[in-house]
mmCIF file of C-alpha atoms in Angstrom:
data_model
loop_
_atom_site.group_PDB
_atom_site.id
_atom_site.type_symbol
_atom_site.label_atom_id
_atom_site.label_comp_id
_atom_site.label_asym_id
_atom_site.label_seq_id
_atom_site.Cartn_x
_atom_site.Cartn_y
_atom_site.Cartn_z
ATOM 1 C CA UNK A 1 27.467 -26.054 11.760
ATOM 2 C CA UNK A 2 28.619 -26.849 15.139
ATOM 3 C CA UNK A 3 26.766 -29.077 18.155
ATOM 4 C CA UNK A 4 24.766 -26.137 18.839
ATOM 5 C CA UNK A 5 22.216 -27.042 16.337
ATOM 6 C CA UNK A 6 22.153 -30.478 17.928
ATOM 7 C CA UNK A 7 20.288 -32.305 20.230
ATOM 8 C CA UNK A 8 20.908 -31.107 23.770
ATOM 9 C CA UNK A 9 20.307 -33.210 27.047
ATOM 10 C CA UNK A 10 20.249 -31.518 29.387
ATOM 11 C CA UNK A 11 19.425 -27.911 27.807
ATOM 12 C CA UNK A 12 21.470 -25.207 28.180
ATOM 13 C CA UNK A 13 21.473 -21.591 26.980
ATOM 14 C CA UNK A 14 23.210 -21.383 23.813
ATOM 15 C CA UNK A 15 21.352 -23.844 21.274
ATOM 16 C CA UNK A 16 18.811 -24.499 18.902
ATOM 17 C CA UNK A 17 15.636 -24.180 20.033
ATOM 18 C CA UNK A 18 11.975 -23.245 18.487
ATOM 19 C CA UNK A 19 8.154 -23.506 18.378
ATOM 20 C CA UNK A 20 7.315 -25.893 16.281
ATOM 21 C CA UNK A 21 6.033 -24.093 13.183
ATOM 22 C CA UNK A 22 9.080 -22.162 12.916
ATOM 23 C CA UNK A 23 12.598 -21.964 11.686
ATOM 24 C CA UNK A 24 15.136 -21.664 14.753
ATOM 25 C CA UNK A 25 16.486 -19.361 17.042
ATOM 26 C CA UNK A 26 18.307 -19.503 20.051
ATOM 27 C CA UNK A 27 17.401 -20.478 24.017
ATOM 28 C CA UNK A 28 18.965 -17.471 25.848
ATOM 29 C CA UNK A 29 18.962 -18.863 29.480
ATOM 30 C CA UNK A 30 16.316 -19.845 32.215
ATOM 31 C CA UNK A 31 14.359 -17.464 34.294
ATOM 32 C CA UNK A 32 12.299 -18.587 36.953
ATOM 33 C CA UNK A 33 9.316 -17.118 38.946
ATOM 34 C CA UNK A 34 8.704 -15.960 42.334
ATOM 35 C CA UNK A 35 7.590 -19.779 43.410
ATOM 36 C CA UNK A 36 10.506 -21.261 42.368
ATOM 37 C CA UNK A 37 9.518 -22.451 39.139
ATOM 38 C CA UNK A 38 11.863 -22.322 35.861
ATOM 39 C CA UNK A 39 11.326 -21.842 32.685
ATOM 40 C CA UNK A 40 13.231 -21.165 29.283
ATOM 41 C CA UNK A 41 13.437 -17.928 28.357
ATOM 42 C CA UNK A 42 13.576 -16.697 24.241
ATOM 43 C CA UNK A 43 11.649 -14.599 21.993
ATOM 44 C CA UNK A 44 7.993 -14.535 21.176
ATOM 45 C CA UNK A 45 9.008 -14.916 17.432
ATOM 46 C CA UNK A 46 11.371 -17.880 18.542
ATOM 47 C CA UNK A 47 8.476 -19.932 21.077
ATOM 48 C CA UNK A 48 5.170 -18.111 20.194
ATOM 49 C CA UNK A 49 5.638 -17.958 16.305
ATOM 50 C CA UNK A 50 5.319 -14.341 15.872
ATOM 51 C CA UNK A 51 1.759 -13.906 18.426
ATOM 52 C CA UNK A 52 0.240 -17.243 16.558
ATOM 53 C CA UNK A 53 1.384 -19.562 18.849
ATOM 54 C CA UNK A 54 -0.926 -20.787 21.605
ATOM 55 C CA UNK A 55 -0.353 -21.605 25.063
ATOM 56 C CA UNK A 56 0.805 -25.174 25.669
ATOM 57 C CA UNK A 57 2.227 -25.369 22.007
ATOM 58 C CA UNK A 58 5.339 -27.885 22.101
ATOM 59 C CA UNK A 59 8.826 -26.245 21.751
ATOM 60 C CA UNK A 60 11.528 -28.229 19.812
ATOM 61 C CA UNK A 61 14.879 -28.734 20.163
ATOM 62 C CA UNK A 62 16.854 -28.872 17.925
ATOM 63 C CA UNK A 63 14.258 -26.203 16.379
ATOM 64 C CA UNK A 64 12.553 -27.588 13.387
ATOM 65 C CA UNK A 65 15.201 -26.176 10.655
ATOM 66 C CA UNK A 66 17.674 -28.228 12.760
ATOM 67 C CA UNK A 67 16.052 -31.495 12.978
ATOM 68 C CA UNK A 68 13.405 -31.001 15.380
ATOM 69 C CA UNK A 69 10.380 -33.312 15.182
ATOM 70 C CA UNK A 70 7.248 -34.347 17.485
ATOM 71 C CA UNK A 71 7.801 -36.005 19.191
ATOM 72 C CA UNK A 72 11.251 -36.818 20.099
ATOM 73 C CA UNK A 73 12.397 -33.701 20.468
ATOM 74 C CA UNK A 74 9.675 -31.770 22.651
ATOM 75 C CA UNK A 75 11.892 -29.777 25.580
ATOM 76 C CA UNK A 76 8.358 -27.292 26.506
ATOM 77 C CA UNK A 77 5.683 -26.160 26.114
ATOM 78 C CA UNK A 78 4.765 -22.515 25.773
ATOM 79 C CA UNK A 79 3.626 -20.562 28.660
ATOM 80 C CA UNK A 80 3.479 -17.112 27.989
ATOM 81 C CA UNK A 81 4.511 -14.554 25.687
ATOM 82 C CA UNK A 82 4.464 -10.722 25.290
ATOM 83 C CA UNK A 83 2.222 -9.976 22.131
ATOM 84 C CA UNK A 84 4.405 -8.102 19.423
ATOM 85 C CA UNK A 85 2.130 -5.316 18.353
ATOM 86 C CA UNK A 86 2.332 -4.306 14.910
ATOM 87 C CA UNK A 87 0.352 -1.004 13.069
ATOM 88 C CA UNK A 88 -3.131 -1.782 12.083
ATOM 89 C CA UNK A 89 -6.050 0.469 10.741
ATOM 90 C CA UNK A 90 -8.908 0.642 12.520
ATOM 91 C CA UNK A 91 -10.560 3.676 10.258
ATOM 92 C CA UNK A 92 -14.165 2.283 8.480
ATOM 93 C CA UNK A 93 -13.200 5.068 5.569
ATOM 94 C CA UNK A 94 -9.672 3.287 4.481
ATOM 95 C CA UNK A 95 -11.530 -0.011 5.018
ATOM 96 C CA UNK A 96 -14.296 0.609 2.738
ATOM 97 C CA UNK A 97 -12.267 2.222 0.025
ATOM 98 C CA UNK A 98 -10.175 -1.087 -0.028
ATOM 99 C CA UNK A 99 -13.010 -3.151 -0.294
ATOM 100 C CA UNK A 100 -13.663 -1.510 -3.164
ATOM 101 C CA UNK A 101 -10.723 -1.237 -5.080
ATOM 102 C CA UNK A 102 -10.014 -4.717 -4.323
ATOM 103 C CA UNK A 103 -13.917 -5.925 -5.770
ATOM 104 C CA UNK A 104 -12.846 -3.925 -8.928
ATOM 105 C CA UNK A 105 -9.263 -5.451 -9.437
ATOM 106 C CA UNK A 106 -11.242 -8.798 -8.915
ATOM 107 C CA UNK A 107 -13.570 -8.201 -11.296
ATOM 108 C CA UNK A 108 -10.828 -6.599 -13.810
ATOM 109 C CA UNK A 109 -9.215 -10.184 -13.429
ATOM 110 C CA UNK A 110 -6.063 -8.642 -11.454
ATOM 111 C CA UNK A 111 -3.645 -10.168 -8.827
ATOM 112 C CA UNK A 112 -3.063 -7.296 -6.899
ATOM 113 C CA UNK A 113 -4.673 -6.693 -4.174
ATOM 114 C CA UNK A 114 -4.926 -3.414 -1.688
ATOM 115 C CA UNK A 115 -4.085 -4.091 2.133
ATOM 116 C CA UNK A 116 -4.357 -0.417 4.936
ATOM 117 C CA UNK A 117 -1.971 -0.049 7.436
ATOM 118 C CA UNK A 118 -1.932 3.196 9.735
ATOM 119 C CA UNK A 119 1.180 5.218 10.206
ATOM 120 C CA UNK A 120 0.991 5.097 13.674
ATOM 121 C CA UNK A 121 3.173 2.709 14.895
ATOM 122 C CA UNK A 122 2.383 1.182 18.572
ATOM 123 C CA UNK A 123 5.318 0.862 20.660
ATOM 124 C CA UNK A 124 6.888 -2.782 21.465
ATOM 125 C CA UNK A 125 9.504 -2.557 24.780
ATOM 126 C CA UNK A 126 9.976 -6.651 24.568
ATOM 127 C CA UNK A 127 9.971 -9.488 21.999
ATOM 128 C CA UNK A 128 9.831 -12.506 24.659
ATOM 129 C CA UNK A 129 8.069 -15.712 25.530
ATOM 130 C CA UNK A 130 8.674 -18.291 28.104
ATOM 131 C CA UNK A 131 8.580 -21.998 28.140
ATOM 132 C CA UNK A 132 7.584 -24.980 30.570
ATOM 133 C CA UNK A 133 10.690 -26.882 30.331
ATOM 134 C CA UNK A 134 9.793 -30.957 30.051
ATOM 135 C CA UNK A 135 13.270 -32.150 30.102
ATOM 136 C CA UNK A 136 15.830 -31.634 32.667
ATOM 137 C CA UNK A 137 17.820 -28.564 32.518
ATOM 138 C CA UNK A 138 21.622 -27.050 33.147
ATOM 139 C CA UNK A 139 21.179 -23.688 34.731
ATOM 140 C CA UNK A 140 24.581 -22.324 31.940
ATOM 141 C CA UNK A 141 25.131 -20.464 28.765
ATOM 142 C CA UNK A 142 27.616 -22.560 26.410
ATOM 143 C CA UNK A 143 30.652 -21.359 26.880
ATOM 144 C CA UNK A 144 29.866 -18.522 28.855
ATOM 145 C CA UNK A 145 28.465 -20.336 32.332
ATOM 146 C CA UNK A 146 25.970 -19.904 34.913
ATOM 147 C CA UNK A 147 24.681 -16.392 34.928
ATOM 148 C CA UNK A 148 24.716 -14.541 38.198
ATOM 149 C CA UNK A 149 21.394 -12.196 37.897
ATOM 150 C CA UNK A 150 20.217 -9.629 35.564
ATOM 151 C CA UNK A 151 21.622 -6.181 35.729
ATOM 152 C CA UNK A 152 21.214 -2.447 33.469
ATOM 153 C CA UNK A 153 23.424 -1.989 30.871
ATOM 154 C CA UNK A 154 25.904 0.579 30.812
ATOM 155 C CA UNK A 155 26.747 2.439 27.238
ATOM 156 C CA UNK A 156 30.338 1.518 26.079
ATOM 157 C CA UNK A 157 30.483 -1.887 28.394
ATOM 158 C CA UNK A 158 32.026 -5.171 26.959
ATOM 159 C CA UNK A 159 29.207 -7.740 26.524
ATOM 160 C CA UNK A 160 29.064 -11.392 25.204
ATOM 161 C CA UNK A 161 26.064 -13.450 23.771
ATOM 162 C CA UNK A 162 26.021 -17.185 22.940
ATOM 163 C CA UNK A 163 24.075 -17.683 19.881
ATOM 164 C CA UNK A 164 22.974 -20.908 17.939
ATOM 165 C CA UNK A 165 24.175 -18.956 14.661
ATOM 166 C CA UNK A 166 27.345 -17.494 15.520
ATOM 167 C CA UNK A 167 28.258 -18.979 18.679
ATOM 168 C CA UNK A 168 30.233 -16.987 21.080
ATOM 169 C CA UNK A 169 31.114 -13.764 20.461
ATOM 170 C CA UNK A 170 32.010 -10.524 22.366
ATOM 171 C CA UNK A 171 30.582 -6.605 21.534
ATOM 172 C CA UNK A 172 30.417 -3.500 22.833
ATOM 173 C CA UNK A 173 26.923 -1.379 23.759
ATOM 174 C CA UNK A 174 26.869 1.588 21.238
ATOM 175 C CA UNK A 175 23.099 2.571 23.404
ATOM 176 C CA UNK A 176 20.933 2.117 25.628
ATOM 177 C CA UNK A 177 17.942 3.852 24.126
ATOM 178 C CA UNK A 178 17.445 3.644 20.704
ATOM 179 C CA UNK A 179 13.942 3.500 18.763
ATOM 180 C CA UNK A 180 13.875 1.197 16.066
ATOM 181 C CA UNK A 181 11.510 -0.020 13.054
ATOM 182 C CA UNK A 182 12.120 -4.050 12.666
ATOM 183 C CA UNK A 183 10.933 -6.554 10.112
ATOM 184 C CA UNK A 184 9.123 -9.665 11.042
ATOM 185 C CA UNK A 185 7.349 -12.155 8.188
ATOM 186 C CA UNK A 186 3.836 -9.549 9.291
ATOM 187 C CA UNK A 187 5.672 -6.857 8.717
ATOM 188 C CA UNK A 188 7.723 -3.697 10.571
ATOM 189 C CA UNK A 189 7.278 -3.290 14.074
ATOM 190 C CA UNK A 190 8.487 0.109 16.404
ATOM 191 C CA UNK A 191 10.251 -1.257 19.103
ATOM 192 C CA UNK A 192 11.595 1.538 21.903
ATOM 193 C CA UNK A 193 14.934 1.980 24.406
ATOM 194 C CA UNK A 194 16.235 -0.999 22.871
ATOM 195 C CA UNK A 195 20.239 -1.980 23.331
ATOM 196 C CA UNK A 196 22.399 -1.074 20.215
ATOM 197 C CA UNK A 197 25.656 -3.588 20.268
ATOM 198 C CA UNK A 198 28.443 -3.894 18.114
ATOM 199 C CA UNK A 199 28.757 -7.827 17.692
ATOM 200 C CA UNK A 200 28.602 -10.629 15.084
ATOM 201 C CA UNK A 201 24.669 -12.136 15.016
ATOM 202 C CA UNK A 202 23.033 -13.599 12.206
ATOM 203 C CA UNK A 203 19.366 -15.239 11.846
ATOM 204 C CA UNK A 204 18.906 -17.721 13.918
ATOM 205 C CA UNK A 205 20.777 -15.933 17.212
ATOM 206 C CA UNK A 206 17.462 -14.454 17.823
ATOM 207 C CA UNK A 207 16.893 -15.472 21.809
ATOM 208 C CA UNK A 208 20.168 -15.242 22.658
ATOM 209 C CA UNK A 209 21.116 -13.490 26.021
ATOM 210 C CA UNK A 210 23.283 -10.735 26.420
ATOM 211 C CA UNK A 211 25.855 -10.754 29.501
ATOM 212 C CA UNK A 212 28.377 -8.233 30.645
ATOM 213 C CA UNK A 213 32.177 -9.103 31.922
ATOM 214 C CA UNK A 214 30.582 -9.719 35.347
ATOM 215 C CA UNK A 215 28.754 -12.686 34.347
ATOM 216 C CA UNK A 216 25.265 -10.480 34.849
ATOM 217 C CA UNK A 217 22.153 -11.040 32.056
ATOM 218 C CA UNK A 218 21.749 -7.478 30.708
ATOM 219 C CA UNK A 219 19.943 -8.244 27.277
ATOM 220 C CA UNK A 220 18.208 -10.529 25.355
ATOM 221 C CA UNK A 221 19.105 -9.815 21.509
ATOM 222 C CA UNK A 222 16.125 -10.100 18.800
ATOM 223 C CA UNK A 223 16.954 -8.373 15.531
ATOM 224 C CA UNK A 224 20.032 -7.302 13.686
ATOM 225 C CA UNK A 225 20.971 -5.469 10.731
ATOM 226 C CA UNK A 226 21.574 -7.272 7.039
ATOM 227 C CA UNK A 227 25.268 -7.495 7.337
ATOM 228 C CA UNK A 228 25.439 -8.906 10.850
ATOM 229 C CA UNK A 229 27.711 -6.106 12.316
ATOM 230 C CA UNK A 230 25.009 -4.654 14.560
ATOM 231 C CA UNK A 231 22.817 -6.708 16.920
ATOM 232 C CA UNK A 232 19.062 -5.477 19.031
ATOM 233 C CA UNK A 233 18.446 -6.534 22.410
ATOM 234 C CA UNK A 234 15.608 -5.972 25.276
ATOM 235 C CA UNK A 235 16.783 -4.926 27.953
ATOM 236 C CA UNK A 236 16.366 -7.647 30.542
ATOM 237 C CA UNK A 237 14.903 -5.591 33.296
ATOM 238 C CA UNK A 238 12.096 -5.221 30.851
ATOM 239 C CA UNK A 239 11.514 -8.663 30.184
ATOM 240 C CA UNK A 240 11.668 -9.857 33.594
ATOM 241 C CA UNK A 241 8.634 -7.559 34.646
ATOM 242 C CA UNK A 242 6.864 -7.965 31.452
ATOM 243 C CA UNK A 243 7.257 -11.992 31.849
ATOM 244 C CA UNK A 244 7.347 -12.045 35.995
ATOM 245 C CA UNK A 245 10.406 -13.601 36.184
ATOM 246 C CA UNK A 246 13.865 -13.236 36.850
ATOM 247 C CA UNK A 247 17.451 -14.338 35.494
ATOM 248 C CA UNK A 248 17.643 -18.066 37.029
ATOM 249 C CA UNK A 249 21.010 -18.094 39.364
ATOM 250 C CA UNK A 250 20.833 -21.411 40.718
ATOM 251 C CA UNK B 1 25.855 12.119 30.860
ATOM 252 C CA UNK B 2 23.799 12.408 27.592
ATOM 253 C CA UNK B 3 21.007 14.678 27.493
ATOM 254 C CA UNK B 4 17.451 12.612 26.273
ATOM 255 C CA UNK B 5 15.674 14.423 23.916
ATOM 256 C CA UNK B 6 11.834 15.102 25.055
ATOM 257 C CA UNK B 7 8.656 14.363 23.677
ATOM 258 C CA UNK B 8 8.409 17.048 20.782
ATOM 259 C CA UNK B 9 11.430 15.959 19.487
ATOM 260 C CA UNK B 10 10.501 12.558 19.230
ATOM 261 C CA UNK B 11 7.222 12.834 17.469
ATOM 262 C CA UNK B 12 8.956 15.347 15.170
ATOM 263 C CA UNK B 13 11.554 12.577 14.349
ATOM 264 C CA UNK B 14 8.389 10.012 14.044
ATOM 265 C CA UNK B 15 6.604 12.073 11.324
ATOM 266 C CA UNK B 16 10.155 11.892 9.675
ATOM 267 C CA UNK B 17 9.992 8.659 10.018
ATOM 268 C CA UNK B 18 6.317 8.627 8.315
ATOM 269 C CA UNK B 19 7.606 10.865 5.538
ATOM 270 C CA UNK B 20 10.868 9.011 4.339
ATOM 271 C CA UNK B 21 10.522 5.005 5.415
ATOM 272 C CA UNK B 22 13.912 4.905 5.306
ATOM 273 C CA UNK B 23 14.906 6.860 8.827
ATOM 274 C CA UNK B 24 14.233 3.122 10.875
ATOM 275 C CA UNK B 25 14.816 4.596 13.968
ATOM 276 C CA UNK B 26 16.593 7.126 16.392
ATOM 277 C CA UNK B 27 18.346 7.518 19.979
ATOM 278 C CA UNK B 28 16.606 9.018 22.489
ATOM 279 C CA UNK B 29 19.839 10.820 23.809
ATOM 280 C CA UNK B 30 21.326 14.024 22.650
ATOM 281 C CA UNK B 31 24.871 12.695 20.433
ATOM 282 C CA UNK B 32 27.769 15.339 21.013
ATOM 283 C CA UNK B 33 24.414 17.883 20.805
ATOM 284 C CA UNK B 34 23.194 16.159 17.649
ATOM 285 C CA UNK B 35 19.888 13.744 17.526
ATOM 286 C CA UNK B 36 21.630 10.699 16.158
ATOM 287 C CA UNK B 37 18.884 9.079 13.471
ATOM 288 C CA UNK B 38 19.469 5.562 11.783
ATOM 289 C CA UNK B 39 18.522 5.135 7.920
ATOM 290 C CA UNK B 40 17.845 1.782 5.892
ATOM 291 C CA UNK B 41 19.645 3.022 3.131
ATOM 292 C CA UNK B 42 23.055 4.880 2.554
ATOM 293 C CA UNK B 43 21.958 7.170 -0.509
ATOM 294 C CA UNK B 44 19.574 9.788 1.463
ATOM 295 C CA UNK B 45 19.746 13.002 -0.576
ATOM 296 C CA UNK B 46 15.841 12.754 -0.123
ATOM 297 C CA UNK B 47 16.337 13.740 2.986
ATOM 298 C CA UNK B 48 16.160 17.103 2.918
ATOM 299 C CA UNK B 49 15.838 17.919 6.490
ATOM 300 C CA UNK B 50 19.137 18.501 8.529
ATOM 301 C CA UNK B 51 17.917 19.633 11.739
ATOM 302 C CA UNK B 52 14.843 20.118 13.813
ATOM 303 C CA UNK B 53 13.546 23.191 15.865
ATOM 304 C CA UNK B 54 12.715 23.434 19.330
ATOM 305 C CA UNK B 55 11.699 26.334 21.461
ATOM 306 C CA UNK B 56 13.330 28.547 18.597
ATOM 307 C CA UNK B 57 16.927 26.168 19.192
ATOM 308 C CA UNK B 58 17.662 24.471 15.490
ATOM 309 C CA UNK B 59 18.877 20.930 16.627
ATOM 310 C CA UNK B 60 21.048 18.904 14.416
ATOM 311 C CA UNK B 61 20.600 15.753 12.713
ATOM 312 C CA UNK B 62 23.674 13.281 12.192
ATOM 313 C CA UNK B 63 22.615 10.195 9.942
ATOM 314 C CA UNK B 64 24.022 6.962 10.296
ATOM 315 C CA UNK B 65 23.575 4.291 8.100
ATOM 316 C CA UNK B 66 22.819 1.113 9.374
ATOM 317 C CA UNK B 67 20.453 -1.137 6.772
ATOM 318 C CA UNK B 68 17.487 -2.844 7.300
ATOM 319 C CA UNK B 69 16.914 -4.566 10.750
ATOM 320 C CA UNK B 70 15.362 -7.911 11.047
ATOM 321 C CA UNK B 71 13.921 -10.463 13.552
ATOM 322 C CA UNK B 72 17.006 -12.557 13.815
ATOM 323 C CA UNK B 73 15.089 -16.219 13.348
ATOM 324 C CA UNK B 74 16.773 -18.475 10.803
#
């Protein structure tokens, strides 16, 4: 493990960073709204804990797997996040049929338990949150710099994310509008037009921000496969107008 | 310039996807002419299907294997 699961004064895009009833995951860069004001940008599973967290909720960094305790280490608090939506029955039928099989496997002294989910899938575009930085802050991604904006991805582009896992590494964008089931600890969630890149990420390089050769935010990454070959990202575009916000550049 | 693939042809792919858990996901461009559809798991001779039909045009399906994806927190 390298500094990057350190403490960090001031922050920087790059590191550790969490809320603080979760694991760790990565602060991508700072966005800032149309007053002026900055904040750190991640992922709602990084600062909001998956939808549970609630608004003023300290942030940690190092994130709590690294270190991170209240409350030397409070960098934030939360201020807003875009609520992950995952499937969920509404139908009285299913729920009544569960209560019932579930009464009887009580009563039969069983441990199992029935739970309805509907096959319908709502549709997630973003997996983001924002934070009221405490601390001071350094407008740069380790070892990649100040960013210059946000911009659209192109297909086949070279890009470069600076993760708290894996550190720096370089990719390539496979798409730019794929549909994708992905696991979180409440189960699968149907995320749509997400970024498909060829890259190195592993847990923990959730939050991590996605730049192109230019120096331009494109992508904030979120998910990956099992082996680590393939990484997820928002697109930023989509972020910034779901969060009001843009890419910080000063 | 890739052609997207409309409406039908996604909620087609989505009751795929509600059929055999393991197609996680798809690209909403046209592949070489192919819709390009990503599976959890390598062994899919499940998966019967190996196209889809629109407006009386058959529409291939290319798998690609991928694995599970996960929320990338440590």
């Amino acid at each position: 493990m390298d500094s990057r699961v350190q403490r960090f004064r001031p922050l920087v895009g790059g590191i550790s960073i969490g809320h603080k009833n979760i694991t760790a995951g990565t602060l991508g860069c700072f966005v800032e709204d149309i007053n002026g004001k900055i904040y750190i940008l991640s992922n709602n599973h990084i600062l909001a804990n998956e939808n549970d967290a609630k608004i003023g909720d300290e942030i940690l960094q190092p994130a709590p797997y690294d270190g991170g305790k209240i409350p030397d280490d409070v960098v934030g608090k939360l201020y807003k996040f875009v609520e992950i939506k995952f499937p969920e029955s509404s139908c009285l039928l299913s729920s009544i049929i569960v209560k019932i099989l579930n009464f009887i496997s009580k009563i039969l002294g069983r441990k199992t338990r029935f739970k309805i989910y509907s096959t319908e899938y709502p549709q997630n575009e973003v997996d983001c949150a924002i934070a009221e930085p405490t601390v001071e802050i350094n407008n740069e991604i380790l070892e990649i710099g100040k960013p210059k904006g946000s911009a659209r991805v192109k297909e086949g582009e070279k890009v470069m994310k600076s993760g708290r896992t894996t550190g720096l590494t370089e990719g390539e964008v496979i798409s730019e509008s794929v549909d994708v089931k992905v696991w979180y600890s409440k189960g699968q969630a149907l995320f749509v037009n997400q970024i498909l890149v060829r890259t190195n990420v592993q847990g923990g390089d959730s939050g991590s921000a996605l730049v192109n050769k230019d120096g331009y935010v494109v992508g904030l990454i979120f998910a990956g496969t099992e082996d680590g070959s393939i990484g997820i990202a928002n697109h930023i575009y989509k972020v910034e107008e779901a969060l009001g916000v843009k890419v910080c550049t000063r | 310039m890739e052609e997207l693939i409309d409406e039908m042809i996604i909620g087609k792919i989505r009751s795929l996807m509600v059929k055999f858990p393991e197609i996680i996901g798809y690209d909403r461009k046209l592949r070489n002419g192919k819709i390009r559809v990503y599976t959890s798991k390598s062994e899919i001779q499940n998966i019967t299907v190996k196209s889809i039909k629109v407006k009386g045009k058959e529409i291939p399906i290319e798998f690609f294997y991928i694995g599970n994806v996960r929320a990338l927190g440590d």
